[in-house]
JSON list of C-alpha atoms in Angstrom, two decimals:
[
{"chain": "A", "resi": 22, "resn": "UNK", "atom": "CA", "xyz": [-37.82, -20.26, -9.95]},
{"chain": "A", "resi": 23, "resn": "UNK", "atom": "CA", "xyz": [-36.43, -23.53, -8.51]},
{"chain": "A", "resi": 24, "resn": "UNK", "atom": "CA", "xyz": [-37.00, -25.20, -5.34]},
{"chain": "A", "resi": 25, "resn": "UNK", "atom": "CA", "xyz": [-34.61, -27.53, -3.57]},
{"chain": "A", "resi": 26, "resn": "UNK", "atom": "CA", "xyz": [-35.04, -29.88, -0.64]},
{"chain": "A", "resi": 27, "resn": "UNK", "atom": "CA", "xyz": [-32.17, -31.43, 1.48]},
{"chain": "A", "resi": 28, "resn": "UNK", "atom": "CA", "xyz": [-31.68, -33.28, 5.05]},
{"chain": "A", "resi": 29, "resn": "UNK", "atom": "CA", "xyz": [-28.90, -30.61, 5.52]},
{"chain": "A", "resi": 30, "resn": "UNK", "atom": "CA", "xyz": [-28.39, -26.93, 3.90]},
{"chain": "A", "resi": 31, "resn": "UNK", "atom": "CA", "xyz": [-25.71, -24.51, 4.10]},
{"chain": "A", "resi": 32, "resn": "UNK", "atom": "CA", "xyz": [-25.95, -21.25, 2.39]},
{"chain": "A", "resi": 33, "resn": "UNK", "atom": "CA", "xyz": [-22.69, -18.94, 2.67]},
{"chain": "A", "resi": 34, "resn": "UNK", "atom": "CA", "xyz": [-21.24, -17.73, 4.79]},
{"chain": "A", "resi": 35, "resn": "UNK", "atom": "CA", "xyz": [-22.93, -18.80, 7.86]},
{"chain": "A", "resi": 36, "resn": "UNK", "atom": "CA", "xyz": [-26.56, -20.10, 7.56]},
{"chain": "A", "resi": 37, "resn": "UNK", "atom": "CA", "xyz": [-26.92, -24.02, 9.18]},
{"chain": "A", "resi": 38, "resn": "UNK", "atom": "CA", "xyz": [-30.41, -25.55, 8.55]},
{"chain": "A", "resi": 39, "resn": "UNK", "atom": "CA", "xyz": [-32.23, -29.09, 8.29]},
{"chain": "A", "resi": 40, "resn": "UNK", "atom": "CA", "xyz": [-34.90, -30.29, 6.87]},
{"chain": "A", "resi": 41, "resn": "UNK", "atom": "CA", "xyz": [-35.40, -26.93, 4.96]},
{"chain": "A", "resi": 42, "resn": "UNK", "atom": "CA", "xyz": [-36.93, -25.72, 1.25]},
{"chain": "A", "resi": 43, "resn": "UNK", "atom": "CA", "xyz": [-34.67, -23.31, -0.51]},
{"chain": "A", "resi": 44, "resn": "UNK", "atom": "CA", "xyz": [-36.03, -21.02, -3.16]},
{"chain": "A", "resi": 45, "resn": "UNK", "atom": "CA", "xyz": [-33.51, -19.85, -6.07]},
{"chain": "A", "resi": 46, "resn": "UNK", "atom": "CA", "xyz": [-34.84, -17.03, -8.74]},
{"chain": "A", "resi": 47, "resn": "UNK", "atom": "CA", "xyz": [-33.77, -17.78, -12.26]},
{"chain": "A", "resi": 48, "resn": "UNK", "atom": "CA", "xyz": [-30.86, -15.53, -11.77]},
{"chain": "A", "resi": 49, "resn": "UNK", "atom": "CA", "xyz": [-29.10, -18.46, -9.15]},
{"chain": "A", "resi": 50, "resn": "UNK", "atom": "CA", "xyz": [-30.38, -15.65, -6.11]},
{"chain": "A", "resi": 51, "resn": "UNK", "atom": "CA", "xyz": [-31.75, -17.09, -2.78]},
{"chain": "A", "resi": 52, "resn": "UNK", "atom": "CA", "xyz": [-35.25, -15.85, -2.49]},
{"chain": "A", "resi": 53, "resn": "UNK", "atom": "CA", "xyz": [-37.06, -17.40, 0.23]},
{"chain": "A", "resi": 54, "resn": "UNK", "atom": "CA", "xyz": [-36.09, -20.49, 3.09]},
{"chain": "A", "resi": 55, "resn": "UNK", "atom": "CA", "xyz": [-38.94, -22.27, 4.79]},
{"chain": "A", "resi": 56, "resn": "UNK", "atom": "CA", "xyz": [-39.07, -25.76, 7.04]},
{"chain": "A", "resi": 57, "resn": "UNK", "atom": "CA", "xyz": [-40.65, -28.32, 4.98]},
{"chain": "A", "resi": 58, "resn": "UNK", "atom": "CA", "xyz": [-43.81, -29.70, 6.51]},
{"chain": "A", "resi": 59, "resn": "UNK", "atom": "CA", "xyz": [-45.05, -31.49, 3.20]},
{"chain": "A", "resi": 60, "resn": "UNK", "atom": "CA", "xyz": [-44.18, -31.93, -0.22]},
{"chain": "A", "resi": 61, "resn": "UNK", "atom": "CA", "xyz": [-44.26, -29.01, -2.51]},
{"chain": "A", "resi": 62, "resn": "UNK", "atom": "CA", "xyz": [-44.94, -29.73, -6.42]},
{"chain": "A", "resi": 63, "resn": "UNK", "atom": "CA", "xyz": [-41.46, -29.12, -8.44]},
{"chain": "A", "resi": 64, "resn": "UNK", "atom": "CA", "xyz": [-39.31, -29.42, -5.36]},
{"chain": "A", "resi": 65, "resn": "UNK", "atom": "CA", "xyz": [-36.22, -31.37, -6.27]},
{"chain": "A", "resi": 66, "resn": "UNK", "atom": "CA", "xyz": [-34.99, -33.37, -3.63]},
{"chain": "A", "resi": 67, "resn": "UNK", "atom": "CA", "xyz": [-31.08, -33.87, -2.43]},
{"chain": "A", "resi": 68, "resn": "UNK", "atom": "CA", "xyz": [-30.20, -36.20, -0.09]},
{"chain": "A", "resi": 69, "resn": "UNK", "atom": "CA", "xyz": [-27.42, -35.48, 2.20]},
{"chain": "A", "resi": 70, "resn": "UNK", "atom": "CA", "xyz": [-25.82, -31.88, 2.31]},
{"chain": "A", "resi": 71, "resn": "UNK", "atom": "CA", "xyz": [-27.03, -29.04, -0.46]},
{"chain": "A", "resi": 72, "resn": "UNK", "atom": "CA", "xyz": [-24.15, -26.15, -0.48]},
{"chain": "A", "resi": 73, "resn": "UNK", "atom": "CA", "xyz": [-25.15, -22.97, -1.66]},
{"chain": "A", "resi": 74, "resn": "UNK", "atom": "CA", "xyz": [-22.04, -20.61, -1.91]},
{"chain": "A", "resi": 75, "resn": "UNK", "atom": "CA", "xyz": [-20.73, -18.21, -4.59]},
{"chain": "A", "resi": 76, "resn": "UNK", "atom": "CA", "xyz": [-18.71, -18.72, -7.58]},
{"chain": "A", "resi": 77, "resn": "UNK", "atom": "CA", "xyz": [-15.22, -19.10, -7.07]},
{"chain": "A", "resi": 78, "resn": "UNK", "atom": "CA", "xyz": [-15.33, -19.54, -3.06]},
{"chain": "A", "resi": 79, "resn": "UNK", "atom": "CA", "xyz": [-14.71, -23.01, -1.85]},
{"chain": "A", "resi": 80, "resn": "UNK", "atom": "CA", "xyz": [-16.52, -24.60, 1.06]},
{"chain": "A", "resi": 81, "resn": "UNK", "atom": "CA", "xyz": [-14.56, -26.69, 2.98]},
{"chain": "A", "resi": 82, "resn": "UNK", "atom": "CA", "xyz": [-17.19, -27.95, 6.45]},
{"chain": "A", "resi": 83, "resn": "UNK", "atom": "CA", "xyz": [-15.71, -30.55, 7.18]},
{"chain": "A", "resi": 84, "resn": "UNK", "atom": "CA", "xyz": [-14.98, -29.61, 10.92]},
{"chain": "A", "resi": 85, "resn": "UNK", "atom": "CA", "xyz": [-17.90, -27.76, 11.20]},
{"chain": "A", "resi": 86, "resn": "UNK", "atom": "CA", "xyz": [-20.34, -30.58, 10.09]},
{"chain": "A", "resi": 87, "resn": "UNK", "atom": "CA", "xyz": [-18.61, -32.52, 13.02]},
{"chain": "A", "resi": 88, "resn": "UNK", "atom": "CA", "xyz": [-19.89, -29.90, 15.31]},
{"chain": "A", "resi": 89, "resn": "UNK", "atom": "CA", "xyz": [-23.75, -29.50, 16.71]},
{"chain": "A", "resi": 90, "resn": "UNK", "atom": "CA", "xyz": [-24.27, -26.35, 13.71]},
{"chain": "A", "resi": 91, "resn": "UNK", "atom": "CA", "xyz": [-26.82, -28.93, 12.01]},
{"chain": "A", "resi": 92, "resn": "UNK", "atom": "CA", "xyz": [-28.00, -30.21, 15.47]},
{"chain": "A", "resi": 93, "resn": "UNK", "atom": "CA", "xyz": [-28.82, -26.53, 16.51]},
{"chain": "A", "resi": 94, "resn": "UNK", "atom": "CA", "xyz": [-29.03, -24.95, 13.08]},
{"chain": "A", "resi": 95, "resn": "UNK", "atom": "CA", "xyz": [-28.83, -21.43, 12.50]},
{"chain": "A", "resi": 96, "resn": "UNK", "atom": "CA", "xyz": [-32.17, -20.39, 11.54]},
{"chain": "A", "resi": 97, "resn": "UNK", "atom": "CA", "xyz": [-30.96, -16.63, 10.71]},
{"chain": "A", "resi": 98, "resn": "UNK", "atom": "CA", "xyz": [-32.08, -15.67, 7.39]},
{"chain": "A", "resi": 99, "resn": "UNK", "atom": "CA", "xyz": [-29.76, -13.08, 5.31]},
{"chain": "A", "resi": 100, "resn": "UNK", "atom": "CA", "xyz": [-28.96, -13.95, 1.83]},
{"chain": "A", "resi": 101, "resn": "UNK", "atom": "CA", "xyz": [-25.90, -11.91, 1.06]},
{"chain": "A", "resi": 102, "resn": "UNK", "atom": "CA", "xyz": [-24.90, -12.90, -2.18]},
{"chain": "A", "resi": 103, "resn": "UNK", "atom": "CA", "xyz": [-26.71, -12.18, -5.40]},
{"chain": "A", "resi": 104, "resn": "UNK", "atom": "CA", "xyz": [-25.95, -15.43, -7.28]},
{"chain": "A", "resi": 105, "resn": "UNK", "atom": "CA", "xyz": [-25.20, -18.75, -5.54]},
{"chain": "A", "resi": 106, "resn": "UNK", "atom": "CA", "xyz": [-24.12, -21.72, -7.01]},
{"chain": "A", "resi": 107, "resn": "UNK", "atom": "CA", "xyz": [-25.48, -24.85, -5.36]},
{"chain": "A", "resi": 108, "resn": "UNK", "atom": "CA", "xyz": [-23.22, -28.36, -4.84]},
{"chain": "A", "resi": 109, "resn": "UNK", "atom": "CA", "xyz": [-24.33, -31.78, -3.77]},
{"chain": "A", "resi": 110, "resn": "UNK", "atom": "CA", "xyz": [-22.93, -33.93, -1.16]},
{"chain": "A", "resi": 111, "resn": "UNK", "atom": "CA", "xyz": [-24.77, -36.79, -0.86]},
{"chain": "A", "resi": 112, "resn": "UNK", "atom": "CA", "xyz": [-22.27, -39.34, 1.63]},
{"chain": "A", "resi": 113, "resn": "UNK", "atom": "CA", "xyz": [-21.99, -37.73, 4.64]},
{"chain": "A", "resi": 114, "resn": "UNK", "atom": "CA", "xyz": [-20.14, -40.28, 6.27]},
{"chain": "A", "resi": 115, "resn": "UNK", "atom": "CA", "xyz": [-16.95, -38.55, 6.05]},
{"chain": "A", "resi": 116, "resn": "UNK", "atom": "CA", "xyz": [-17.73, -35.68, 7.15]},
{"chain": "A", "resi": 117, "resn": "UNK", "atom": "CA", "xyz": [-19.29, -37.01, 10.22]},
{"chain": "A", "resi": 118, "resn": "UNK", "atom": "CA", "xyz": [-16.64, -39.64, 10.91]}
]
C-alpha cells in the first residue's frame, strides 16, 4: 500500500479535494481518502495537483481548476475504477491563470 499527499487531488471522474491523503492498494486501486491533520510515516508528498484517473483516459481540468471545485471540493467518496494511474502537476500557474 502507498500513500500520497497533495495541496490538490482529483480522482476520476468527479471527486475535488485539498489538502487530502490518498490510499492506493498494490494493485493501483483507491482504498481509502482522509484530510490530513499530521504527517503520516511513508506518505509521499506532491506538491501542486495529484491526478488519479484510469489508463488510457486523459484529464484535461484546465477550466475546471479555474472554477471554485478546489475552493468547495467535493468531498463525495466513490472510487469507481479498479486501477488508477496517478500524474503529477506540480505548476499550477497555468491552470489558474
Amino acid at each position: 500500500m502507498k500513500r500520497y499527499y497533495s495541496h490538490y487531488t482529483f480522482i476520476y471522474p468527479n471527486i475535488y479535494l485539498k489538502n487530502y491523503i490518498v490510499e492506493v492498494d498494490d494493485s493501483g486501486q483507491i482504498t481509502n481518502a482522509f484530510p490530513f491533520i499530521s504527517e503520516i510515516e511513508k506518505t509521499e508528498f506532491y506538491s501542486g495537483l495529484l491526478l488519479f484517473h484510469p489508463e488510457g483516459i486523459e484529464v484535461n481540468l484546465r477550466d475546471r481548476v479555474k472554477s471554485d471545485l478546489f475552493i468547495n471540493p467535493n468531498k463525495s467518496l466513490e472510487f469507481t475504477c479498479k486501477k488508477y494511474n496517478i500524474t503529477h502537476i506540480e505548476d499550477l500557474t497555468s491552470y489558474i491563470y
